[in-house]
Amino acid sequence: MAESLPVIIDTDCGVDDAVALWWALTSPRLDVVAFTTVWGNVGVDGAAGNVGRILDALGRGDLAIALGGDEPFAPAPELRVADFIHGSDGLGNTFRPEPTNRPSDETAVALLRRIVDERPGEITIITLGPLSNIAAAIAQDPTWPTRVKDLYVMGGAVAVQGNALPQGEANIAHDPAAADVVARADWPNPPMLVGLDVTLAATFTPAIFDLLAEQRNPAAAFLDEPMLFYRTFGSTLSPPG
């Protein structure tokens, strides 16, 4: 079996990110090194709290959470917070208890720069929210991207309409200047953009949701209620599922 891929995940941790984080933390294909949080679906502190709740549920208190930006890297469109999709807490208004896993004293940009510089050419970065933290790291050190193994971005819309603006997907539309900085940076490999063209086609079936509702394992027990909330309005933006 191939070695697991060391990754840092940068997230604004709404419902969809919570599902992704649970998968990442339990997949043998990934070695999650740390988390950085960014504003977006919720504020940066709320995102960190939700990451902490997931780590608590999985008994992973060994992983650092670093707080990042709570505003765009540069002036950006004023978009409403998607609390009607993610809930005001980012987890479908489930209002889970405060996590024991708290953010570190290190900032997101400091953590990103430190770990990549300690392990040049090894770390893959996965972003699930606006690109504010990544742009800020590049602004501090334009050579930093050259030491990142790969960058995967959940964001963008190519051949479909946006979900935040007519042609704007939320993670890009929330901080377009940051996306511009990231796109122009000197990465060793072209970043992979996973946009709405992909995510709107990657839907669950009614049978999967029925199984989820049975809450047979810790993942289902944690994610069933948030996913039920998310489906109410989130499914209006995509085919059923």
PDB file of C-alpha atoms in Angstrom:
ATOM      1  CA  MET A   1       0.000   0.000   0.000  1.00  0.00           C
ATOM      2  CA  ALA A   2       1.283   3.468  -0.892  1.00  0.00           C
ATOM      3  CA  GLU A   3       2.416   5.771   1.902  1.00  0.00           C
ATOM      4  CA  SER A   4      -0.182   8.238   3.122  1.00  0.00           C
ATOM      5  CA  LEU A   5       0.061  11.786   1.796  1.00  0.00           C
ATOM      6  CA  PRO A   6       0.969  14.466   4.395  1.00  0.00           C
ATOM      7  CA  VAL A   7      -1.511  17.352   4.138  1.00  0.00           C
ATOM      8  CA  ILE A   8      -2.456  20.607   5.816  1.00  0.00           C
ATOM      9  CA  ILE A   9      -6.164  21.415   5.479  1.00  0.00           C
ATOM     10  CA  ASP A  10      -7.266  25.054   5.378  1.00  0.00           C
ATOM     11  CA  THR A  11     -10.984  25.267   6.121  1.00  0.00           C
ATOM     12  CA  ASP A  12     -13.913  27.536   6.983  1.00  0.00           C
ATOM     13  CA  CYS A  13     -15.602  24.381   8.345  1.00  0.00           C
ATOM     14  CA  GLY A  14     -19.243  24.447   7.419  1.00  0.00           C
ATOM     15  CA  VAL A  15     -21.245  21.261   6.988  1.00  0.00           C
ATOM     16  CA  ASP A  16     -19.629  20.099   3.754  1.00  0.00           C
ATOM     17  CA  ASP A  17     -16.154  20.745   5.149  1.00  0.00           C
ATOM     18  CA  ALA A  18     -17.044  18.742   8.267  1.00  0.00           C
ATOM     19  CA  VAL A  19     -17.816  15.726   6.091  1.00  0.00           C
ATOM     20  CA  ALA A  20     -14.535  16.213   4.217  1.00  0.00           C
ATOM     21  CA  LEU A  21     -12.543  16.543   7.447  1.00  0.00           C
ATOM     22  CA  TRP A  22     -14.053  13.373   8.907  1.00  0.00           C
ATOM     23  CA  TRP A  23     -13.123  11.477   5.739  1.00  0.00           C
ATOM     24  CA  ALA A  24      -9.611  12.938   5.679  1.00  0.00           C
ATOM     25  CA  LEU A  25      -8.951  12.067   9.311  1.00  0.00           C
ATOM     26  CA  THR A  26     -10.077   8.466   8.898  1.00  0.00           C
ATOM     27  CA  SER A  27      -8.630   7.739   5.462  1.00  0.00           C
ATOM     28  CA  PRO A  28      -5.388   5.746   5.271  1.00  0.00           C
ATOM     29  CA  ARG A  29      -4.594   7.716   2.099  1.00  0.00           C
ATOM     30  CA  LEU A  30      -3.990  10.952   4.004  1.00  0.00           C
ATOM     31  CA  ASP A  31      -1.773  11.953   6.919  1.00  0.00           C
ATOM     32  CA  VAL A  32      -3.327  15.162   8.247  1.00  0.00           C
ATOM     33  CA  VAL A  33      -0.494  17.180   9.766  1.00  0.00           C
ATOM     34  CA  ALA A  34      -2.438  20.256  10.950  1.00  0.00           C
ATOM     35  CA  PHE A  35      -5.437  22.491  10.303  1.00  0.00           C
ATOM     36  CA  THR A  36      -5.653  26.180   9.557  1.00  0.00           C
ATOM     37  CA  THR A  37      -8.958  28.020   9.677  1.00  0.00           C
ATOM     38  CA  VAL A  38     -10.283  30.904   7.643  1.00  0.00           C
ATOM     39  CA  TRP A  39     -13.435  33.016   7.558  1.00  0.00           C
ATOM     40  CA  GLY A  40     -16.229  32.043   5.160  1.00  0.00           C
ATOM     41  CA  ASN A  41     -19.173  29.841   6.083  1.00  0.00           C
ATOM     42  CA  VAL A  42     -18.596  31.004   9.671  1.00  0.00           C
ATOM     43  CA  GLY A  43     -16.026  33.268  11.308  1.00  0.00           C
ATOM     44  CA  VAL A  44     -12.513  32.022  11.828  1.00  0.00           C
ATOM     45  CA  ASP A  45     -13.153  31.233  15.514  1.00  0.00           C
ATOM     46  CA  GLY A  46     -16.315  29.306  14.673  1.00  0.00           C
ATOM     47  CA  ALA A  47     -14.426  27.335  12.052  1.00  0.00           C
ATOM     48  CA  ALA A  48     -11.731  26.467  14.598  1.00  0.00           C
ATOM     49  CA  GLY A  49     -14.409  25.394  17.067  1.00  0.00           C
ATOM     50  CA  ASN A  50     -15.947  23.042  14.527  1.00  0.00           C
ATOM     51  CA  VAL A  51     -12.564  21.535  13.648  1.00  0.00           C
ATOM     52  CA  GLY A  52     -11.997  21.067  17.389  1.00  0.00           C
ATOM     53  CA  ARG A  53     -15.357  19.307  17.776  1.00  0.00           C
ATOM     54  CA  ILE A  54     -14.461  16.873  15.013  1.00  0.00           C
ATOM     55  CA  LEU A  55     -11.046  16.211  16.545  1.00  0.00           C
ATOM     56  CA  ASP A  56     -12.694  15.632  19.936  1.00  0.00           C
ATOM     57  CA  ALA A  57     -15.132  13.152  18.407  1.00  0.00           C
ATOM     58  CA  LEU A  58     -12.242  11.272  16.804  1.00  0.00           C
ATOM     59  CA  GLY A  59      -9.866  11.477  19.770  1.00  0.00           C
ATOM     60  CA  ARG A  60      -7.267  13.415  17.755  1.00  0.00           C
ATOM     61  CA  GLY A  61      -6.086  15.991  20.255  1.00  0.00           C
ATOM     62  CA  ASP A  62      -2.584  15.670  18.810  1.00  0.00           C
ATOM     63  CA  LEU A  63      -3.351  17.890  15.808  1.00  0.00           C
ATOM     64  CA  ALA A  64      -2.826  21.659  15.838  1.00  0.00           C
ATOM     65  CA  ILE A  65      -5.486  24.160  14.786  1.00  0.00           C
ATOM     66  CA  ALA A  66      -4.161  27.588  13.808  1.00  0.00           C
ATOM     67  CA  LEU A  67      -6.386  30.641  13.389  1.00  0.00           C
ATOM     68  CA  GLY A  68      -6.093  32.545  10.133  1.00  0.00           C
ATOM     69  CA  GLY A  69      -7.689  35.599   8.597  1.00  0.00           C
ATOM     70  CA  ASP A  70     -11.169  36.750   9.599  1.00  0.00           C
ATOM     71  CA  GLU A  71     -11.540  39.042   6.595  1.00  0.00           C
ATOM     72  CA  PRO A  72     -10.608  39.082   2.904  1.00  0.00           C
ATOM     73  CA  PHE A  73      -6.987  39.470   1.866  1.00  0.00           C
ATOM     74  CA  ALA A  74      -8.050  42.536  -0.148  1.00  0.00           C
ATOM     75  CA  PRO A  75     -11.340  44.395  -0.788  1.00  0.00           C
ATOM     76  CA  ALA A  76     -13.999  41.923  -1.894  1.00  0.00           C
ATOM     77  CA  PRO A  77     -17.720  41.771  -2.733  1.00  0.00           C
ATOM     78  CA  GLU A  78     -20.031  41.925   0.274  1.00  0.00           C
ATOM     79  CA  LEU A  79     -21.783  38.576   0.298  1.00  0.00           C
ATOM     80  CA  ARG A  80     -24.242  37.316   2.863  1.00  0.00           C
ATOM     81  CA  VAL A  81     -23.119  34.562   5.212  1.00  0.00           C
ATOM     82  CA  ALA A  82     -24.583  31.228   4.067  1.00  0.00           C
ATOM     83  CA  ASP A  83     -26.145  30.470   7.463  1.00  0.00           C
ATOM     84  CA  PHE A  84     -29.296  29.266   5.693  1.00  0.00           C
ATOM     85  CA  ILE A  85     -27.190  26.391   4.318  1.00  0.00           C
ATOM     86  CA  HIS A  86     -24.676  25.756   7.114  1.00  0.00           C
ATOM     87  CA  GLY A  87     -26.497  27.176  10.150  1.00  0.00           C
ATOM     88  CA  SER A  88     -25.202  30.020  12.265  1.00  0.00           C
ATOM     89  CA  ASP A  89     -22.797  27.603  13.973  1.00  0.00           C
ATOM     90  CA  GLY A  90     -21.583  26.063  10.707  1.00  0.00           C
ATOM     91  CA  LEU A  91     -22.852  22.639  11.755  1.00  0.00           C
ATOM     92  CA  GLY A  92     -26.517  22.943  10.863  1.00  0.00           C
ATOM     93  CA  ASN A  93     -27.568  24.739  14.053  1.00  0.00           C
ATOM     94  CA  THR A  94     -26.757  21.678  16.129  1.00  0.00           C
ATOM     95  CA  PHE A  95     -24.878  23.868  18.662  1.00  0.00           C
ATOM     96  CA  ARG A  96     -22.533  21.157  19.865  1.00  0.00           C
ATOM     97  CA  PRO A  97     -20.635  21.608  23.169  1.00  0.00           C
ATOM     98  CA  GLU A  98     -17.470  23.675  23.226  1.00  0.00           C
ATOM     99  CA  PRO A  99     -14.477  21.595  22.122  1.00  0.00           C
ATOM    100  CA  THR A 100     -11.544  20.711  24.347  1.00  0.00           C
ATOM    101  CA  ASN A 101      -9.290  21.038  21.295  1.00  0.00           C
ATOM    102  CA  ARG A 102      -8.376  24.733  21.228  1.00  0.00           C
ATOM    103  CA  PRO A 103      -6.411  26.761  18.672  1.00  0.00           C
ATOM    104  CA  SER A 104      -2.672  27.073  19.103  1.00  0.00           C
ATOM    105  CA  ASP A 105      -0.893  30.379  19.689  1.00  0.00           C
ATOM    106  CA  GLU A 106       0.669  30.107  16.231  1.00  0.00           C
ATOM    107  CA  THR A 107      -1.151  31.920  13.422  1.00  0.00           C
ATOM    108  CA  ALA A 108      -2.298  30.096  10.311  1.00  0.00           C
ATOM    109  CA  VAL A 109       0.260  31.854   8.119  1.00  0.00           C
ATOM    110  CA  ALA A 110       3.079  31.111  10.576  1.00  0.00           C
ATOM    111  CA  LEU A 111       2.071  27.443  10.762  1.00  0.00           C
ATOM    112  CA  LEU A 112       1.804  27.106   6.977  1.00  0.00           C
ATOM    113  CA  ARG A 113       5.202  28.669   6.446  1.00  0.00           C
ATOM    114  CA  ARG A 114       6.896  26.752   9.281  1.00  0.00           C
ATOM    115  CA  ILE A 115       5.704  23.256   8.376  1.00  0.00           C
ATOM    116  CA  VAL A 116       6.336  23.677   4.649  1.00  0.00           C
ATOM    117  CA  ASP A 117       9.813  25.075   5.322  1.00  0.00           C
ATOM    118  CA  GLU A 118      10.579  22.215   7.725  1.00  0.00           C
ATOM    119  CA  ARG A 119       9.476  19.655   5.111  1.00  0.00           C
ATOM    120  CA  PRO A 120      10.148  21.206   1.693  1.00  0.00           C
ATOM    121  CA  GLY A 121       8.586  19.361  -1.208  1.00  0.00           C
ATOM    122  CA  GLU A 122       6.598  17.048   1.086  1.00  0.00           C
ATOM    123  CA  ILE A 123       3.446  18.884   2.189  1.00  0.00           C
ATOM    124  CA  THR A 124       0.262  19.053   0.125  1.00  0.00           C
ATOM    125  CA  ILE A 125      -2.163  21.847   1.006  1.00  0.00           C
ATOM    126  CA  ILE A 126      -5.910  21.354   0.621  1.00  0.00           C
ATOM    127  CA  THR A 127      -8.124  24.443   0.825  1.00  0.00           C
ATOM    128  CA  LEU A 128     -11.858  24.209   1.516  1.00  0.00           C
ATOM    129  CA  GLY A 129     -12.632  27.912   2.002  1.00  0.00           C
ATOM    130  CA  PRO A 130     -11.578  31.335   0.729  1.00  0.00           C
ATOM    131  CA  LEU A 131      -7.903  31.566  -0.160  1.00  0.00           C
ATOM    132  CA  SER A 132      -7.114  34.417   2.251  1.00  0.00           C
ATOM    133  CA  ASN A 133      -4.570  32.487   4.347  1.00  0.00           C
ATOM    134  CA  ILE A 134      -2.711  31.102   1.340  1.00  0.00           C
ATOM    135  CA  ALA A 135      -2.474  34.538  -0.254  1.00  0.00           C
ATOM    136  CA  ALA A 136      -1.210  36.022   3.022  1.00  0.00           C
ATOM    137  CA  ALA A 137       1.519  33.360   3.234  1.00  0.00           C
ATOM    138  CA  ILE A 138       2.579  34.148  -0.337  1.00  0.00           C
ATOM    139  CA  ALA A 139       2.597  37.881   0.399  1.00  0.00           C
ATOM    140  CA  GLN A 140       5.000  37.284   3.313  1.00  0.00           C
ATOM    141  CA  ASP A 141       7.291  35.028   1.265  1.00  0.00           C
ATOM    142  CA  PRO A 142       6.767  34.778  -2.511  1.00  0.00           C
ATOM    143  CA  THR A 143       9.151  31.789  -2.601  1.00  0.00           C
ATOM    144  CA  TRP A 144       7.043  29.775  -0.150  1.00  0.00           C
ATOM    145  CA  PRO A 145       4.872  28.088  -2.830  1.00  0.00           C
ATOM    146  CA  THR A 146       7.985  26.621  -4.461  1.00  0.00           C
ATOM    147  CA  ARG A 147       8.419  24.391  -1.401  1.00  0.00           C
ATOM    148  CA  VAL A 148       4.815  23.089  -1.368  1.00  0.00           C
ATOM    149  CA  LYS A 149       4.368  19.667  -2.965  1.00  0.00           C
ATOM    150  CA  ASP A 150       0.870  20.302  -4.362  1.00  0.00           C
ATOM    151  CA  LEU A 151      -2.114  22.600  -3.846  1.00  0.00           C
ATOM    152  CA  TYR A 152      -5.710  21.403  -4.157  1.00  0.00           C
ATOM    153  CA  VAL A 153      -8.428  24.078  -4.065  1.00  0.00           C
ATOM    154  CA  MET A 154     -12.134  23.452  -3.573  1.00  0.00           C
ATOM    155  CA  GLY A 155     -13.446  26.460  -5.445  1.00  0.00           C
ATOM    156  CA  GLY A 156     -14.370  28.015  -8.743  1.00  0.00           C
ATOM    157  CA  ALA A 157     -16.906  27.417 -11.478  1.00  0.00           C
ATOM    158  CA  VAL A 158     -15.971  26.896 -15.121  1.00  0.00           C
ATOM    159  CA  ALA A 159     -18.869  25.583 -17.188  1.00  0.00           C
ATOM    160  CA  VAL A 160     -21.614  26.116 -14.586  1.00  0.00           C
ATOM    161  CA  GLN A 161     -23.050  29.170 -12.871  1.00  0.00           C
ATOM    162  CA  GLY A 162     -21.823  30.362  -9.495  1.00  0.00           C
ATOM    163  CA  ASN A 163     -23.483  29.769  -6.153  1.00  0.00           C
ATOM    164  CA  ALA A 164     -22.607  33.150  -4.611  1.00  0.00           C
ATOM    165  CA  LEU A 165     -22.632  35.436  -7.667  1.00  0.00           C
ATOM    166  CA  PRO A 166     -23.943  34.764 -11.185  1.00  0.00           C
ATOM    167  CA  GLN A 167     -20.496  33.540 -12.246  1.00  0.00           C
ATOM    168  CA  GLY A 168     -18.854  33.355  -8.825  1.00  0.00           C
ATOM    169  CA  GLU A 169     -18.410  30.284  -6.639  1.00  0.00           C
ATOM    170  CA  ALA A 170     -18.443  31.168  -2.932  1.00  0.00           C
ATOM    171  CA  ASN A 171     -14.845  30.360  -1.968  1.00  0.00           C
ATOM    172  CA  ILE A 172     -13.479  32.424  -4.858  1.00  0.00           C
ATOM    173  CA  ALA A 173     -16.114  35.184  -4.709  1.00  0.00           C
ATOM    174  CA  HIS A 174     -15.492  35.812  -1.004  1.00  0.00           C
ATOM    175  CA  ASP A 175     -11.873  36.807  -1.724  1.00  0.00           C
ATOM    176  CA  PRO A 176     -11.161  37.122  -5.452  1.00  0.00           C
ATOM    177  CA  ALA A 177      -7.916  39.053  -4.939  1.00  0.00           C
ATOM    178  CA  ALA A 178      -6.568  36.187  -2.816  1.00  0.00           C
ATOM    179  CA  ALA A 179      -7.481  33.737  -5.570  1.00  0.00           C
ATOM    180  CA  ASP A 180      -5.607  35.936  -8.056  1.00  0.00           C
ATOM    181  CA  VAL A 181      -2.484  35.947  -5.877  1.00  0.00           C
ATOM    182  CA  VAL A 182      -2.649  32.161  -5.485  1.00  0.00           C
ATOM    183  CA  ALA A 183      -3.195  31.569  -9.193  1.00  0.00           C
ATOM    184  CA  ARG A 184      -0.154  33.689 -10.129  1.00  0.00           C
ATOM    185  CA  ALA A 185       2.202  32.164  -7.548  1.00  0.00           C
ATOM    186  CA  ASP A 186       5.218  30.018  -8.441  1.00  0.00           C
ATOM    187  CA  TRP A 187       3.971  26.518  -7.584  1.00  0.00           C
ATOM    188  CA  PRO A 188       6.135  23.532  -8.584  1.00  0.00           C
ATOM    189  CA  ASN A 189       3.034  21.826 -10.026  1.00  0.00           C
ATOM    190  CA  PRO A 190      -0.098  23.511 -11.410  1.00  0.00           C
ATOM    191  CA  PRO A 191      -2.685  23.736  -8.591  1.00  0.00           C
ATOM    192  CA  MET A 192      -5.739  21.503  -8.959  1.00  0.00           C
ATOM    193  CA  LEU A 193      -9.022  23.446  -8.937  1.00  0.00           C
ATOM    194  CA  VAL A 194     -11.997  21.296  -7.883  1.00  0.00           C
ATOM    195  CA  GLY A 195     -14.966  23.516  -8.636  1.00  0.00           C
ATOM    196  CA  LEU A 196     -18.735  23.405  -8.810  1.00  0.00           C
ATOM    197  CA  ASP A 197     -18.455  21.504 -12.086  1.00  0.00           C
ATOM    198  CA  VAL A 198     -17.259  18.567  -9.963  1.00  0.00           C
ATOM    199  CA  THR A 199     -18.928  19.094  -6.598  1.00  0.00           C
ATOM    200  CA  LEU A 200     -22.455  19.575  -7.972  1.00  0.00           C
ATOM    201  CA  ALA A 201     -22.123  16.220  -9.705  1.00  0.00           C
ATOM    202  CA  ALA A 202     -20.814  14.396  -6.602  1.00  0.00           C
ATOM    203  CA  THR A 203     -24.192  13.859  -4.939  1.00  0.00           C
ATOM    204  CA  PHE A 204     -25.515  11.378  -2.400  1.00  0.00           C
ATOM    205  CA  THR A 205     -28.470   9.076  -3.051  1.00  0.00           C
ATOM    206  CA  PRO A 206     -31.625   8.761  -0.903  1.00  0.00           C
ATOM    207  CA  ALA A 207     -30.357   5.342   0.195  1.00  0.00           C
ATOM    208  CA  ILE A 208     -27.154   6.910   1.564  1.00  0.00           C
ATOM    209  CA  PHE A 209     -29.150   9.509   3.500  1.00  0.00           C
ATOM    210  CA  ASP A 210     -31.421   6.787   4.904  1.00  0.00           C
ATOM    211  CA  LEU A 211     -28.365   4.857   6.056  1.00  0.00           C
ATOM    212  CA  LEU A 212     -26.861   8.017   7.538  1.00  0.00           C
ATOM    213  CA  ALA A 213     -30.042   8.558   9.587  1.00  0.00           C
ATOM    214  CA  GLU A 214     -29.563   5.171  11.270  1.00  0.00           C
ATOM    215  CA  GLN A 215     -26.406   6.585  12.920  1.00  0.00           C
ATOM    216  CA  ARG A 216     -24.712   3.209  13.074  1.00  0.00           C
ATOM    217  CA  ASN A 217     -21.195   4.575  13.567  1.00  0.00           C
ATOM    218  CA  PRO A 218     -19.544   7.692  15.022  1.00  0.00           C
ATOM    219  CA  ALA A 219     -19.358   9.405  11.622  1.00  0.00           C
ATOM    220  CA  ALA A 220     -23.081   9.023  11.009  1.00  0.00           C
ATOM    221  CA  ALA A 221     -23.920  10.027  14.574  1.00  0.00           C
ATOM    222  CA  PHE A 222     -21.913  13.239  14.217  1.00  0.00           C
ATOM    223  CA  LEU A 223     -22.894  14.156  10.654  1.00  0.00           C
ATOM    224  CA  ASP A 224     -26.549  13.112  10.326  1.00  0.00           C
ATOM    225  CA  GLU A 225     -28.129  16.262  11.829  1.00  0.00           C
ATOM    226  CA  PRO A 226     -25.801  18.739  10.097  1.00  0.00           C
ATOM    227  CA  MET A 227     -26.370  17.004   6.751  1.00  0.00           C
ATOM    228  CA  LEU A 228     -30.149  17.055   7.249  1.00  0.00           C
ATOM    229  CA  PHE A 229     -30.018  20.828   7.745  1.00  0.00           C
ATOM    230  CA  TYR A 230     -27.625  21.277   4.816  1.00  0.00           C
ATOM    231  CA  ARG A 231     -29.882  19.367   2.438  1.00  0.00           C
ATOM    232  CA  THR A 232     -32.846  21.681   3.017  1.00  0.00           C
ATOM    233  CA  PHE A 233     -31.420  24.592   1.040  1.00  0.00           C
ATOM    234  CA  GLY A 234     -28.113  23.226  -0.230  1.00  0.00           C
ATOM    235  CA  SER A 235     -29.953  20.777  -2.472  1.00  0.00           C
ATOM    236  CA  THR A 236     -31.729  23.657  -4.204  1.00  0.00           C
ATOM    237  CA  LEU A 237     -28.364  24.524  -5.819  1.00  0.00           C
ATOM    238  CA  SER A 238     -27.755  21.065  -7.289  1.00  0.00           C
ATOM    239  CA  PRO A 239     -29.526  17.957  -8.548  1.00  0.00           C
ATOM    240  CA  PRO A 240     -31.303  15.904  -5.860  1.00  0.00           C
ATOM    241  CA  GLY A 241     -28.832  14.571  -3.287  1.00  0.00           C
TER     242      GLY A 241
END
